[in-house]
Coordinates of N, CA and C in Angstrom, one line a residue:
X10 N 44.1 57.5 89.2 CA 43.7 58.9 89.0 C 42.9 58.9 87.7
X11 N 42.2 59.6 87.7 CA 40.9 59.5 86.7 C 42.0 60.7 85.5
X12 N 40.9 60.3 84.4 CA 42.1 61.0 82.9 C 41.6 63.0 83.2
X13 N 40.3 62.9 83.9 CA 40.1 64.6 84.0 C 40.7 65.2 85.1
X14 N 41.0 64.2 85.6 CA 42.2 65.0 87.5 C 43.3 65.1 86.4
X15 N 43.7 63.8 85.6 CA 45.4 64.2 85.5 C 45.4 65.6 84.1
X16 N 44.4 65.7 83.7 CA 44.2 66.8 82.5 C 45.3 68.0 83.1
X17 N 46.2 68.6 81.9 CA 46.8 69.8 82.6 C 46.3 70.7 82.7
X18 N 45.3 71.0 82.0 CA 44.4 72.6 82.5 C 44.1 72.5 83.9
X19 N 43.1 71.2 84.6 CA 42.3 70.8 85.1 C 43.6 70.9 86.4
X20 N 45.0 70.3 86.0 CA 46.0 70.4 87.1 C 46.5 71.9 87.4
X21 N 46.5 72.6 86.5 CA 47.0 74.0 87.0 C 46.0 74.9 87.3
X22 N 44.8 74.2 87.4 CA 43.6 75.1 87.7 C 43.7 75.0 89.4
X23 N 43.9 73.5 89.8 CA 43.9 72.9 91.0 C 45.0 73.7 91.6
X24 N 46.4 73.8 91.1 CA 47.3 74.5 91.6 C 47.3 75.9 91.9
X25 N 46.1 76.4 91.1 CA 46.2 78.3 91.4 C 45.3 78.2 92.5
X26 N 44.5 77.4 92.9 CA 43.4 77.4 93.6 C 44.4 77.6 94.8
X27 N 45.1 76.1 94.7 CA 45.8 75.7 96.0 C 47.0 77.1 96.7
X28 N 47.3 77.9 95.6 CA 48.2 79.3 95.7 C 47.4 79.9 96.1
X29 N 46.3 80.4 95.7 CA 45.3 81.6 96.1 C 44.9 80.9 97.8
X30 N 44.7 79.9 98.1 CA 44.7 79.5 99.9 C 46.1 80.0 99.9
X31 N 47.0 79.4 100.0 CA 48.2 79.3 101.0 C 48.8 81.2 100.8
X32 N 48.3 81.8 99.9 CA 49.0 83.3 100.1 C 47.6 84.2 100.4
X33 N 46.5 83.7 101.0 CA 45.4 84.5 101.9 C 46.5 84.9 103.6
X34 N 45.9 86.3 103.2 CA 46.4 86.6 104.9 C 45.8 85.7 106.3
X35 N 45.0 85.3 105.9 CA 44.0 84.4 106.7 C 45.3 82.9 107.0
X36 N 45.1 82.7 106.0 CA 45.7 81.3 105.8 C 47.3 81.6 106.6
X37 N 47.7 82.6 106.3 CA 49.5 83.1 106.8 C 48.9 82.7 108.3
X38 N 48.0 83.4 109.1 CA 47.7 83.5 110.5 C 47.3 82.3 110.9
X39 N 46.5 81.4 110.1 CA 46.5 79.9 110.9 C 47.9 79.4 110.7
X40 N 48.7 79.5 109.4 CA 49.7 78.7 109.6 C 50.4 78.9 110.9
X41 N 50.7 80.2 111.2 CA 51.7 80.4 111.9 C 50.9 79.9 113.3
X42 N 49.8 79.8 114.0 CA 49.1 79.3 114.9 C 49.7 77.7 115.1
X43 N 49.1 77.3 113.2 CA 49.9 75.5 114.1 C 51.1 75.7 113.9
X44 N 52.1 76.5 113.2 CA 53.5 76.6 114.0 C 54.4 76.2 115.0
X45 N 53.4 77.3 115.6 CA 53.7 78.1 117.3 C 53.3 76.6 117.7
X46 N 52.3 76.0 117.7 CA 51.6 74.8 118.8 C 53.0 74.0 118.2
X47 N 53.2 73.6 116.9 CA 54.5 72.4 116.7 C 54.9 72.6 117.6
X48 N 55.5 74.1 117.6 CA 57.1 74.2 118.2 C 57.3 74.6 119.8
X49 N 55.8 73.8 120.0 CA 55.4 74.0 121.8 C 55.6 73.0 122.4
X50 N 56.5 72.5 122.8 CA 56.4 70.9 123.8 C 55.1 70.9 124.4
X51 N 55.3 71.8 125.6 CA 54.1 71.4 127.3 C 52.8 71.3 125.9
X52 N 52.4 72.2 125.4 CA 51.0 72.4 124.9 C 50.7 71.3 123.8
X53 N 51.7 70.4 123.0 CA 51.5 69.1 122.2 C 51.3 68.2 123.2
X54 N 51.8 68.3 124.4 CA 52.3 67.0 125.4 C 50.2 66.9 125.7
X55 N 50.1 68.5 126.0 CA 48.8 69.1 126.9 C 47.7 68.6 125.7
X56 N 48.2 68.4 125.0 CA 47.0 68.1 123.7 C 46.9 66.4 123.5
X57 N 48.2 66.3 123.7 CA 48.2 64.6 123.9 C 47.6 63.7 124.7
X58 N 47.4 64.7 125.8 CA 47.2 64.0 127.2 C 45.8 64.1 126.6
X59 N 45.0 65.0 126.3 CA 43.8 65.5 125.9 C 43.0 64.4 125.8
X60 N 43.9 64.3 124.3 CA 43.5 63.2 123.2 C 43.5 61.8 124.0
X61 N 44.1 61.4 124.9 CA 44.3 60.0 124.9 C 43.3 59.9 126.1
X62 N 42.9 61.0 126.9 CA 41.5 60.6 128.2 C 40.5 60.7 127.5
X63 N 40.2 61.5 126.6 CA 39.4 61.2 125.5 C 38.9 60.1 124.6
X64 N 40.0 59.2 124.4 CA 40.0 58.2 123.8 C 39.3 56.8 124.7
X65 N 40.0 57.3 125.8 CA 40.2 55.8 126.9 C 38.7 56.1 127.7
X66 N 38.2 57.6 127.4 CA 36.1 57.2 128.0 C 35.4 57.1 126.9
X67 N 35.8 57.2 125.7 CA 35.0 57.2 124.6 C 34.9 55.2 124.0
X68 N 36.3 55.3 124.6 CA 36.5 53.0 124.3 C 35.4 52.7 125.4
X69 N 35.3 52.9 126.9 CA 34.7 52.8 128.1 C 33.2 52.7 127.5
X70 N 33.0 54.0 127.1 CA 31.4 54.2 126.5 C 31.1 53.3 125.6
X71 N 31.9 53.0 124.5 CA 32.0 51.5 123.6 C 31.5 50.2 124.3
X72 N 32.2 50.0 124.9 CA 32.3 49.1 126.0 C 31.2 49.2 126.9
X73 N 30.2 50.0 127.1 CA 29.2 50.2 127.8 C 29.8 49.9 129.4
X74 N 30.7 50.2 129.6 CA 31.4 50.5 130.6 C 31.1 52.0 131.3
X75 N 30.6 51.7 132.8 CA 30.6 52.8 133.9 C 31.6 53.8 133.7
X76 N 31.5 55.2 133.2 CA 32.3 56.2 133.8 C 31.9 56.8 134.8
X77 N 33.1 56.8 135.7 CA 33.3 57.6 137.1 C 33.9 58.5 136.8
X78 N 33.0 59.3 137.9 CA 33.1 60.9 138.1 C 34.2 61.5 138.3
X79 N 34.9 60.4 139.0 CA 36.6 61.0 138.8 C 36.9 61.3 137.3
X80 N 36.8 59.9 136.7 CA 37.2 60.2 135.2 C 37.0 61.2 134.4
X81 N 35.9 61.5 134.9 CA 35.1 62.7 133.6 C 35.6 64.2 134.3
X82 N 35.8 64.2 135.4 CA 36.1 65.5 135.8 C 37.6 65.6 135.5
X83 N 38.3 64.6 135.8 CA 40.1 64.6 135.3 C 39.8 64.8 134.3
X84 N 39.2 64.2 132.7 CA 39.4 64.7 131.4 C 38.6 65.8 131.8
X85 N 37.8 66.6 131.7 CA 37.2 68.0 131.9 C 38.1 68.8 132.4
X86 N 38.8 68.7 133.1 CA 40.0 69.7 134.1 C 41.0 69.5 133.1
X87 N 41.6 69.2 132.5 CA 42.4 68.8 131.1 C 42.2 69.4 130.1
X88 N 41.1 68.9 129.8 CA 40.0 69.8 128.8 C 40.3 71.3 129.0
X89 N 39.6 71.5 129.6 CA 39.8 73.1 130.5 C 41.1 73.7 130.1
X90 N 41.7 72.9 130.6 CA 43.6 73.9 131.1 C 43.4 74.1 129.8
X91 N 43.2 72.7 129.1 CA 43.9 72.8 127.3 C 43.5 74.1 126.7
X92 N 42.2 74.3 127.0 CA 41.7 75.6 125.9 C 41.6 76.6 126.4
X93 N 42.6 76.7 127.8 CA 42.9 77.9 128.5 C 44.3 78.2 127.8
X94 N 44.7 77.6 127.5 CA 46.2 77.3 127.1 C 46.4 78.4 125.5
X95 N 46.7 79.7 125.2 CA 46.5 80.3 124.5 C 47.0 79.7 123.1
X96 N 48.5 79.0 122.9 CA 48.9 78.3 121.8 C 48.0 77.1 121.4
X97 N 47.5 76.3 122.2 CA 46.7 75.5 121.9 C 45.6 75.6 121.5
X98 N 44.8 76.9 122.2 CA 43.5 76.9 121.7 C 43.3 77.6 120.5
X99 N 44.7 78.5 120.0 CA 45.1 79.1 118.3 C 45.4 77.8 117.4
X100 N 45.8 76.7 118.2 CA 46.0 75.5 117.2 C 44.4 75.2 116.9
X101 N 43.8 74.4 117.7 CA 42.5 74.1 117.8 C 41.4 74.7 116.7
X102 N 41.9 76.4 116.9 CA 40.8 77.6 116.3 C 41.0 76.9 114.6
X103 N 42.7 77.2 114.5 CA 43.2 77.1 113.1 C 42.6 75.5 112.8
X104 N 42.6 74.6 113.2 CA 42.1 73.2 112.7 C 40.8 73.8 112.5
X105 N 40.3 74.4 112.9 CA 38.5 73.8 112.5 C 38.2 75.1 111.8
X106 N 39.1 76.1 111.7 CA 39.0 77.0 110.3 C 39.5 75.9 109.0
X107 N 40.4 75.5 109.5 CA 41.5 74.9 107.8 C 40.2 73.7 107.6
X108 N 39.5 73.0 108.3 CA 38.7 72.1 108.4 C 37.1 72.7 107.3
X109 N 37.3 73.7 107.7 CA 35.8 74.4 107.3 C 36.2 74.5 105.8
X110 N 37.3 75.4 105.6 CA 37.7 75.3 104.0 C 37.8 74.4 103.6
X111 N 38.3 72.8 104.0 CA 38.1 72.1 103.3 C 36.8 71.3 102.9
X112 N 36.5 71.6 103.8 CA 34.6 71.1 103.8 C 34.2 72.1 102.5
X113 N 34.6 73.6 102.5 CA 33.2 74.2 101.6 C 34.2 73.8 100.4
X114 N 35.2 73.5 100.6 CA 35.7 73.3 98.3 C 35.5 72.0 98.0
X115 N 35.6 71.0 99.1 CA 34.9 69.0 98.9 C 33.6 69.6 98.5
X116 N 32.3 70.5 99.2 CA 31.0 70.6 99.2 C 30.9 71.2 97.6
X117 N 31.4 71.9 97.1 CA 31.8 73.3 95.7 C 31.5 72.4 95.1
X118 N 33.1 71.5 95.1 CA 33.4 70.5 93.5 C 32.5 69.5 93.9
X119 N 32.2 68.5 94.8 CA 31.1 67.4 95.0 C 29.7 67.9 94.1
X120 N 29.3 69.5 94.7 CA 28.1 69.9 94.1 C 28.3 70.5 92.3
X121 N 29.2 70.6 91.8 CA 29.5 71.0 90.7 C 29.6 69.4 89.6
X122 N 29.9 69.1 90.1 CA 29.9 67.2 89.8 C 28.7 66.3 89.7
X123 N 28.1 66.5 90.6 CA 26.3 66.1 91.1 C 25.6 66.8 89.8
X124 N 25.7 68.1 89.9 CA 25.0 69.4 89.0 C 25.1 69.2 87.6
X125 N 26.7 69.4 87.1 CA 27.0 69.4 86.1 C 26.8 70.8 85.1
X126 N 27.1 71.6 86.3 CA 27.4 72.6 86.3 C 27.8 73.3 87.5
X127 N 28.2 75.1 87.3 CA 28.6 75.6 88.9 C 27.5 75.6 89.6
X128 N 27.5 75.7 90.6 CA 26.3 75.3 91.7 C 25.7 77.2 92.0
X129 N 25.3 76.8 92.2 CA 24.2 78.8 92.6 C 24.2 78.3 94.3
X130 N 23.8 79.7 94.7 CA 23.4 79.8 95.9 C 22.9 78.7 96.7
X131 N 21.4 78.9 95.7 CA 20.6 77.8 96.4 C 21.0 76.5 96.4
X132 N 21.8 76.0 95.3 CA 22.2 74.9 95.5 C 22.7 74.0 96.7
X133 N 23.2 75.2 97.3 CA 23.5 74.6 99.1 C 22.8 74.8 100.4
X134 N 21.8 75.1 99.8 CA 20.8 75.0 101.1 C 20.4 73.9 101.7
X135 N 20.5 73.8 103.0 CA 20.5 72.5 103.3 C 18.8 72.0 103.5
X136 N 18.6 71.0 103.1 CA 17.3 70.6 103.8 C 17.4 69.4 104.6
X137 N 17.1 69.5 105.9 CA 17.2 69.2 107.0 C 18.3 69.1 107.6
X138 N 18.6 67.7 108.8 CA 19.4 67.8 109.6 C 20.7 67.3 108.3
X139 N 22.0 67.8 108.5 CA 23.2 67.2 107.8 C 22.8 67.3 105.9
X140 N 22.0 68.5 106.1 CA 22.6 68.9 104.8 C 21.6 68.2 104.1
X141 N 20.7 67.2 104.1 CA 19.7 66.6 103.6 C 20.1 65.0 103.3
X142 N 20.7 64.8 102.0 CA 21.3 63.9 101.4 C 22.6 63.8 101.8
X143 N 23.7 64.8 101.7 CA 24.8 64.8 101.6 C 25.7 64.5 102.8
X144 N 24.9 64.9 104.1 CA 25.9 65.0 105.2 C 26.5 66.6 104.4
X145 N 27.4 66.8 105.6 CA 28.2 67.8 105.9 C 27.7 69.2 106.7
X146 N 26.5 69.4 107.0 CA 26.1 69.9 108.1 C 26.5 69.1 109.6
X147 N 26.2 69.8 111.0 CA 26.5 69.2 111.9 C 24.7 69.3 112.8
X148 N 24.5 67.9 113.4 CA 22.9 67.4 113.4 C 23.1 68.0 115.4
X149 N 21.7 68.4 115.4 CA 21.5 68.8 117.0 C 21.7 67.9 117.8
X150 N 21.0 66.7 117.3 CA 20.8 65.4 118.2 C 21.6 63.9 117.8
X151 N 22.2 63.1 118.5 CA 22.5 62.1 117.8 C 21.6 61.2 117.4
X152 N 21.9 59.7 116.8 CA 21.1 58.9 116.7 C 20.2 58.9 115.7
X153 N 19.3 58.1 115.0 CA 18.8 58.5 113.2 C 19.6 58.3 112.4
X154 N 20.9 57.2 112.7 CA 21.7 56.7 112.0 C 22.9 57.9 111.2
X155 N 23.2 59.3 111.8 CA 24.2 60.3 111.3 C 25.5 59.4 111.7
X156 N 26.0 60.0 110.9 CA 27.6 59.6 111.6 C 28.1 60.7 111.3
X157 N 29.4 61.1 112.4 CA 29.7 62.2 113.0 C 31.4 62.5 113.0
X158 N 32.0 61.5 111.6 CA 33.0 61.4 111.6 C 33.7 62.6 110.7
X159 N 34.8 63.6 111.6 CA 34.4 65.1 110.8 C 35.9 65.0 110.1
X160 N 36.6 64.3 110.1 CA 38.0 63.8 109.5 C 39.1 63.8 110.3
X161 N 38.8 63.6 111.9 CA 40.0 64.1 112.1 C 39.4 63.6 114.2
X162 N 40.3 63.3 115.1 CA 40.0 62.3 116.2 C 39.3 63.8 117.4
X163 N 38.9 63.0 118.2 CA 37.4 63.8 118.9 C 38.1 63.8 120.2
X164 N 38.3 64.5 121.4 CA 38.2 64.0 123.1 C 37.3 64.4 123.8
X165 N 35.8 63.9 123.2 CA 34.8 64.3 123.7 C 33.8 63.7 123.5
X166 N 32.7 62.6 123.7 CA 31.5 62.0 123.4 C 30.6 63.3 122.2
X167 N 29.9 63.1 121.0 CA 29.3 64.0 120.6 C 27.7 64.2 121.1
X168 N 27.7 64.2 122.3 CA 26.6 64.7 122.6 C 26.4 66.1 121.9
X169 N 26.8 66.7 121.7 CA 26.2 67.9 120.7 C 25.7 69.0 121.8
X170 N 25.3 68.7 122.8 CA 24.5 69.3 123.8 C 24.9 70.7 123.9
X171 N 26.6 70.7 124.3 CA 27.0 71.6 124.9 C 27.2 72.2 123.6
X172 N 27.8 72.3 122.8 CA 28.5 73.4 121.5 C 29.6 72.9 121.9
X173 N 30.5 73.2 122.0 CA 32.1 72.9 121.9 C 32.3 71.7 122.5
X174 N 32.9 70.8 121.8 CA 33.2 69.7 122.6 C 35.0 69.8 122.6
X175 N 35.5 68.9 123.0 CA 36.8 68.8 124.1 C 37.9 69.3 123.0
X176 N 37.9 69.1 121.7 CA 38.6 69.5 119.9 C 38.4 70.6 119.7
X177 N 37.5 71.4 120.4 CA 37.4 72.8 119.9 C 36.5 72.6 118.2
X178 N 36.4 71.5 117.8 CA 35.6 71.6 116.3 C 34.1 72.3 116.3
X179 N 33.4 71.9 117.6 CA 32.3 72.6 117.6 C 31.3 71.2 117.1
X180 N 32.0 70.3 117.0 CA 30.6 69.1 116.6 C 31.0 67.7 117.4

């Protein structure tokens, strides 16, 4: 750990931050969202199952391996139920809200660090695809060497095409 992370101003600065999240009414409503999903068998099982057809066409695609139509329409029908599924799709929502917060305070202090000062407005404007330099935008098209790793596992190829892919992240 670097001597300005362990600094105690610098730690109890970190710590009010981290209070001022977790006692937002916002924040109360996602928690209790992934709650509810914990304390849901069928809908963890329904998200497991998600995740793992997801996994096993995305290896396939790896592998430059044939997917059949069966396959894609079983994970799609899965898919489906899943984000029909009201506790799961409030899990889902809450991940890629808690996801977004963490993206804009990594993006804050990254740009406050770069700067060497607070960052202004414009400071985050992005130019072009993924934010320019930085990444952390999400790109229309694949390919042009982006990577699309958003922290956290995908059941869905990122063709981008549709908007929502099989995670609910939206990328």
């Amino acid at each position: 750990m670097s001597a300005i992370a362990q600094d105690p101003i610098v730690l109890q600065k970190t710590q009010d931050l981290c209070n001022t999240i977790l006692t937002q009414p916002t924040m109360l409503s996602l928690r209790a969202k992934i709650d509810a999903f914990m304390g849901d068998e069928n809908s963890r099982s329904q998200y497991e199952t998600v995740m793992h057809k997801g996994r096993a066409l995305h290896e396939k695609q790896h592998q430059s391996l044939p997917l059949s139509g069966e396959e894609i329409t079983d994970f799609e029908t899965s898919r489906d139920a899943l984000l029909a599924n009201p506790v799961a799709k409030g899990f889902l929502d809450a991940q890629e809200e808690l996801h977004g917060l963490r993206d804009t305070i990594q993006d804050y202090v990254s740009k406050t660090i770069e700067l060497g000062r607070l960052p202004k407005a414009e400071d985050f404007e992005q130019s072009g695809c993924c934010g320019g330099g930085g990444g952390g935008g999400c790109c229309e098209t694949e390919g042009e060497g982006h990577s699309h790793d958003h922290g956290h596992e995908h059941a869905h190829d990122h063709s981008h095409g549709g908007g929502e892919g099989g995670c609910g992240c939206k990328h």
